[in-house]
């Protein structure tokens, strides 16, 4: 066990205490725009599709109209039923072949188009990667401007897994050509609803 | 082989070298565009720099805090003094579970420790799952860039590799189709792997959790399917608090690829039910670097590779010209810490223009540290003899005005010969400007002589 050796070596090497800064005091945060239009523009930039609606019925309608009838769809959003019972799936490998995953996001981040998703809203951690298409639902009121505000809303106690998810998976590893759909989903749709008009 | 000799080979194909240069410059431009959209960008860099400096001054305490929180969350924490111990720990875990196939997401640390070779010697199949890394793995080559491992390859070459190893049709050179072939191939690997290994971008002392950032989703695909997840990290990846992630995540993707965020920024706190999760904390020379005051701040690096993309030397010489697995400006600071004799010429592969320091999101004084290494390496006799000799002679001449004047006169006289015979490596692709007929001192003396005496001499 090298634990003690390593910690000793570090203690001998580390310099005298340098103060921990307060980022806000340095001018960090609160400078980005918080608006639906900003969020939508960023989502567009990162290759996500945006749909805006008043109620979840509109989302249900969109899914009915745009998904093939035989598509395997798993949903954790009450009111948007799927045809795969996630509770009955014990082994996440069996989710392979899933057409669309529908799940709620806790909030969206205007500066980078990411949404925060928690394990308890997924059923399986691998859901947002193994499905071919993602359909994420976020309320218009649940937007934050930047990542600092975002982390004020991210819990920590009791959380097993959570992620910021920004659009469909992608790669530019071959000659810097952008290809959407690397190992994760090939498409991501964000449904923004409950807008106050 | 020295960096200069390797770079010379790289430059044999000027069209290709120009393409490499432009491709990386494009990434730099994308970074600039994103940085400009963030009004508090400079404040962010300052905050990131100070948070890292603070963390390095309390590294032992934060590691202990991280360890106890992670353990309380059901994660098993291991400590490795060097690469060999790291490999032994990882293999031990895998052997206990009878693992035959391991899927791995990008981890420069395992590259540093030569983990793949070690595991393969023990009969474990290792599949690198980042697309770029998979391409170079199939070629049995290391990554040439820490963020874009196959940036040096052309589409057609990737097509060759895939034709040979994945059975795609010969001559396939469409990025979309090649990526699709890799997706299908790697999906099968994810679904049949017995364990997953990931790197770590940030580990948070306060929560005992860690964050892994990818665009492809490969780290998640591996970790959430396999019954065993091992995350390997250098001890410098620690940050004190979760809220600090806000600072670093805003900087990382913008600096790396010019995206406002990576697609997946996954926060692991606990293993999923029934899963085993391990973290291996690796020193491997980092505590030594921590004690070297001049180079300590290199440990603040978040591996965004912005310094690579902006470096005029990296762009024009390629990752394989450097003797260390981390190339570019930051690699040239890290490598001599590992082995001064083997990598002593890396700090010289720089123009010291300072562009690296100007883009670095954690404000590492990269070019200053490169200069310090040069001094140290030369003083210890690791510089090539001709360079040491040249410096000695230059010092000798500069100290003696008469000798200096003579040397100047000779140089002015023989300059056309230097150009003609390409005596100086610099003159291989450019000519030295024509020398003036007289030196400054000769000119001054002549001008003074020709001047009429001043009417009112100053008192
Ligand atoms: S030294 Fe700075 S610019 Fe270079 S990879 Fe590290 S963080 Fe990025």
Coordinates of N, CA, C and O in Angstrom, one line a residue, chain B residues 1-79:
Chain B
X1 N 15.5 9.8 -31.4 CA 15.7 10.9 -32.4 C 15.2 12.2 -31.8 O 14.3 12.3 -31.0
X2 N 15.9 13.3 -32.2 CA 15.6 14.6 -31.6 C 14.3 15.1 -32.2 O 13.9 14.7 -33.3
X3 N 13.7 16.1 -31.5 CA 12.5 16.7 -32.1 C 12.7 17.3 -33.4 O 11.9 17.1 -34.4
X4 N 13.9 17.9 -33.5 CA 14.2 18.6 -34.8 C 14.3 17.6 -36.0 O 13.8 17.8 -37.1
X5 N 14.9 16.4 -35.7 CA 15.1 15.4 -36.8 C 13.7 14.8 -37.1 O 13.4 14.7 -38.3
X6 N 12.9 14.6 -36.1 CA 11.5 14.0 -36.4 C 10.7 15.1 -37.2 O 10.0 14.7 -38.1
X7 N 10.8 16.3 -36.8 CA 10.1 17.4 -37.4 C 10.5 17.5 -38.9 O 9.7 17.7 -39.8
X8 N 11.8 17.3 -39.1 CA 12.3 17.3 -40.5 C 11.6 16.3 -41.3 O 11.2 16.6 -42.5
X9 N 11.5 15.1 -40.8 CA 10.7 14.0 -41.5 C 9.3 14.4 -41.8 O 8.8 14.2 -42.9
X10 N 8.7 15.0 -40.7 CA 7.3 15.4 -40.8 C 7.1 16.4 -42.0 O 6.1 16.4 -42.7
X11 N 8.1 17.2 -42.1 CA 8.0 18.3 -43.1 C 8.3 17.9 -44.5 O 8.3 18.7 -45.4
X12 N 8.7 16.7 -44.7 CA 9.1 16.2 -46.0 C 7.9 16.3 -47.0 O 8.1 16.4 -48.2
X13 N 6.7 16.2 -46.5 CA 5.5 16.4 -47.3 C 4.8 17.7 -47.0 O 4.0 17.8 -46.0
X14 N 5.3 18.8 -47.7 CA 4.8 20.1 -47.3 C 3.3 20.3 -47.4 O 2.7 21.0 -46.5
X15 N 2.6 19.7 -48.3 CA 1.2 19.9 -48.4 C 0.5 19.3 -47.2 O -0.4 19.9 -46.6
X16 N 1.0 18.1 -46.8 CA 0.4 17.5 -45.6 C 0.7 18.3 -44.3 O -0.2 18.4 -43.5
X17 N 1.9 18.8 -44.2 CA 2.3 19.6 -43.1 C 1.4 20.8 -43.0 O 1.0 21.2 -41.9
X18 N 1.2 21.4 -44.2 CA 0.3 22.6 -44.2 C -1.1 22.3 -43.8 O -1.8 23.1 -43.0
X19 N -1.6 21.1 -44.2 CA -2.9 20.7 -43.8 C -3.0 20.5 -42.3 O -4.0 20.9 -41.6
X20 N -2.0 19.9 -41.7 CA -2.0 19.7 -40.3 C -2.0 21.0 -39.5 O -2.8 21.2 -38.6
X21 N -1.2 21.9 -40.0 CA -1.1 23.2 -39.4 C -2.5 23.9 -39.4 O -2.9 24.4 -38.4
X22 N -3.1 23.9 -40.6 CA -4.4 24.6 -40.8 C -5.5 23.9 -40.0 O -6.3 24.6 -39.4
X23 N -5.5 22.6 -39.9 CA -6.5 21.9 -39.2 C -6.5 22.3 -37.7 O -7.5 22.6 -37.1
X24 N -5.3 22.4 -37.1 CA -5.2 22.7 -35.7 C -5.5 24.2 -35.5 O -6.1 24.6 -34.5
X25 N -5.1 25.0 -36.5 CA -5.4 26.4 -36.3 C -6.9 26.7 -36.3 O -7.4 27.5 -35.6
X26 N -7.6 25.9 -37.1 CA -9.0 26.0 -37.2 C -9.6 25.8 -35.8 O -10.6 26.5 -35.3
X27 N -9.1 24.8 -35.1 CA -9.6 24.5 -33.7 C -9.3 25.7 -32.8 O -10.1 26.1 -32.0
X28 N -8.1 26.3 -33.0 CA -7.7 27.4 -32.2 C -8.7 28.6 -32.4 O -9.2 29.3 -31.5
X29 N -9.1 28.8 -33.7 CA -10.0 29.9 -34.1 C -11.4 29.6 -33.4 O -12.0 30.5 -32.9
X30 N -11.8 28.3 -33.4 CA -13.1 28.0 -32.8 C -13.1 28.3 -31.3 O -14.0 28.8 -30.7
X31 N -11.9 28.0 -30.7 CA -11.7 28.4 -29.3 C -11.9 29.9 -29.0 O -12.5 30.3 -28.1
X32 N -11.2 30.6 -29.9 CA -11.3 32.1 -29.8 C -12.7 32.6 -29.8 O -13.1 33.5 -29.1
X33 N -13.5 32.0 -30.8 CA -14.8 32.5 -31.0 C -15.7 32.2 -29.7 O -16.4 33.1 -29.3
X34 N -15.5 31.1 -29.1 CA -16.3 30.8 -27.9 C -15.8 31.6 -26.7 O -16.6 32.1 -26.0
X35 N -14.5 31.8 -26.6 CA -14.0 32.5 -25.5 C -14.5 34.0 -25.5 O -14.9 34.6 -24.5
X36 N -14.6 34.5 -26.8 CA -15.1 35.9 -26.9 C -16.5 36.1 -26.5 O -17.0 37.2 -26.2
X37 N -17.3 35.0 -26.5 CA -18.7 35.1 -26.2 C -18.9 35.1 -24.7 O -20.1 35.2 -24.2
X38 N -17.9 34.9 -23.9 CA -18.0 34.8 -22.5 C -17.4 36.1 -21.9 O -16.2 36.2 -21.8
X39 N -18.3 37.0 -21.4 CA -17.7 38.3 -20.9 C -16.8 38.1 -19.7 O -15.9 38.9 -19.5
X40 N -17.1 37.0 -18.9 CA -16.2 36.9 -17.7 C -15.1 35.9 -17.9 O -14.6 35.2 -17.0
X41 N -14.7 35.7 -19.2 CA -13.6 34.7 -19.6 C -12.3 34.9 -18.8 O -11.8 34.0 -18.2
X42 N -11.8 36.1 -18.7 CA -10.6 36.4 -18.1 C -10.7 36.2 -16.5 O -9.8 35.6 -15.9
X43 N -11.8 36.5 -16.0 CA -12.1 36.3 -14.6 C -12.1 34.8 -14.3 O -11.6 34.3 -13.3
X44 N -12.7 34.1 -15.2 CA -12.8 32.6 -15.1 C -11.4 32.0 -15.1 O -11.1 31.1 -14.2
X45 N -10.5 32.4 -16.0 CA -9.1 31.9 -16.0 C -8.4 32.2 -14.7 O -7.7 31.4 -14.2
X46 N -8.6 33.4 -14.2 CA -8.0 33.8 -13.0 C -8.5 32.9 -11.8 O -7.7 32.4 -11.0
X47 N -9.8 32.8 -11.8 CA -10.4 31.9 -10.7 C -9.8 30.5 -10.8 O -9.4 29.9 -9.8
X48 N -9.8 30.0 -12.0 CA -9.3 28.6 -12.2 C -7.9 28.5 -11.7 O -7.5 27.5 -11.0
X49 N -7.1 29.4 -12.1 CA -5.7 29.4 -11.7 C -5.5 29.4 -10.2 O -4.8 28.7 -9.6
X50 N -6.3 30.3 -9.6 CA -6.1 30.5 -8.1 C -6.7 29.2 -7.4 O -6.1 28.8 -6.4
X51 N -7.8 28.7 -7.9 CA -8.3 27.5 -7.2 C -7.3 26.3 -7.3 O -7.1 25.6 -6.3
X52 N -6.7 26.2 -8.5 CA -5.7 25.1 -8.6 C -4.5 25.4 -7.7 O -3.9 24.5 -7.1
X53 N -4.0 26.6 -7.7 CA -2.9 26.9 -6.8 C -3.2 26.6 -5.3 O -2.3 26.1 -4.6
X54 N -4.4 27.0 -4.9 CA -4.8 26.7 -3.6 C -4.8 25.2 -3.3 O -4.3 24.7 -2.4
X55 N -5.4 24.5 -4.3 CA -5.5 23.0 -4.1 C -4.2 22.4 -4.0 O -4.0 21.5 -3.2
X56 N -3.2 22.8 -4.9 CA -1.9 22.2 -4.8 C -1.2 22.5 -3.5 O -0.4 21.7 -3.0
X57 N -1.6 23.6 -2.8 CA -1.0 23.9 -1.5 C -1.7 23.1 -0.4 O -1.2 23.1 0.8
X58 N -2.7 22.4 -0.7 CA -3.4 21.6 0.3 C -3.8 20.2 -0.3 O -4.8 19.6 0.1
X59 N -2.9 19.8 -1.1 CA -3.2 18.6 -1.9 C -3.5 17.3 -1.1 O -4.4 16.6 -1.2
X60 N -2.6 17.2 -0.1 CA -2.7 15.9 0.8 C -4.0 15.9 1.5 O -4.7 14.9 1.5
X61 N -4.4 17.1 2.0 CA -5.7 17.2 2.8 C -6.9 16.9 1.9 O -7.8 16.2 2.3
X62 N -6.8 17.5 0.7 CA -8.0 17.3 -0.2 C -8.1 15.8 -0.7 O -9.2 15.3 -0.9
X63 N -6.9 15.2 -0.9 CA -7.0 13.8 -1.3 C -7.6 12.9 -0.2 O -8.4 12.0 -0.5
X64 N -7.2 13.3 1.1 CA -7.8 12.5 2.2 C -9.3 12.7 2.3 O -10.0 11.8 2.5
X65 N -9.7 14.0 2.1 CA -11.1 14.3 2.2 C -11.8 13.5 1.1 O -12.9 12.9 1.3
X66 N -11.3 13.6 -0.1 CA -11.9 12.9 -1.3 C -12.0 11.4 -1.0 O -13.1 10.8 -1.2
X67 N -10.9 10.8 -0.5 CA -10.9 9.4 -0.2 C -12.0 9.0 0.8 O -12.8 8.0 0.5
X68 N -12.1 9.8 1.9 CA -13.1 9.3 2.9 C -14.6 9.5 2.3 O -15.4 8.7 2.6
X69 N -14.8 10.6 1.6 CA -16.1 10.8 1.0 C -16.5 9.7 0.0 O -17.6 9.1 0.0
X70 N -15.5 9.4 -0.9 CA -15.7 8.4 -1.9 C -16.0 7.0 -1.3 O -16.9 6.3 -1.6
X71 N -15.2 6.7 -0.2 CA -15.4 5.4 0.4 C -16.8 5.4 1.1 O -17.5 4.3 1.0
X72 N -17.2 6.5 1.7 CA -18.5 6.5 2.3 C -19.6 6.3 1.3 O -20.7 5.8 1.6
X73 N -19.3 6.7 0.0 CA -20.3 6.5 -1.0 C -20.2 5.1 -1.7 O -20.8 4.8 -2.7
X74 N -19.4 4.3 -1.1 CA -19.3 2.9 -1.7 C -18.3 2.7 -2.8 O -18.3 1.7 -3.5
X75 N -17.4 3.7 -3.0 CA -16.4 3.6 -4.0 C -15.1 3.1 -3.4 O -14.7 3.6 -2.3
X76 N -14.4 2.1 -4.0 CA -13.2 1.6 -3.4 C -12.0 2.5 -4.0 O -11.8 2.6 -5.2
X77 N -11.2 3.0 -3.0 CA -10.1 3.9 -3.4 C -8.8 3.2 -3.3 O -8.5 2.6 -2.3
X78 N -7.9 3.3 -4.3 CA -6.6 2.7 -4.3 C -5.5 3.8 -4.5 O -5.8 4.8 -5.2
X79 N -4.3 3.6 -4.0 CA -3.2 4.5 -4.2 C -2.1 3.8 -5.0 O -1.7 2.7 -4.6

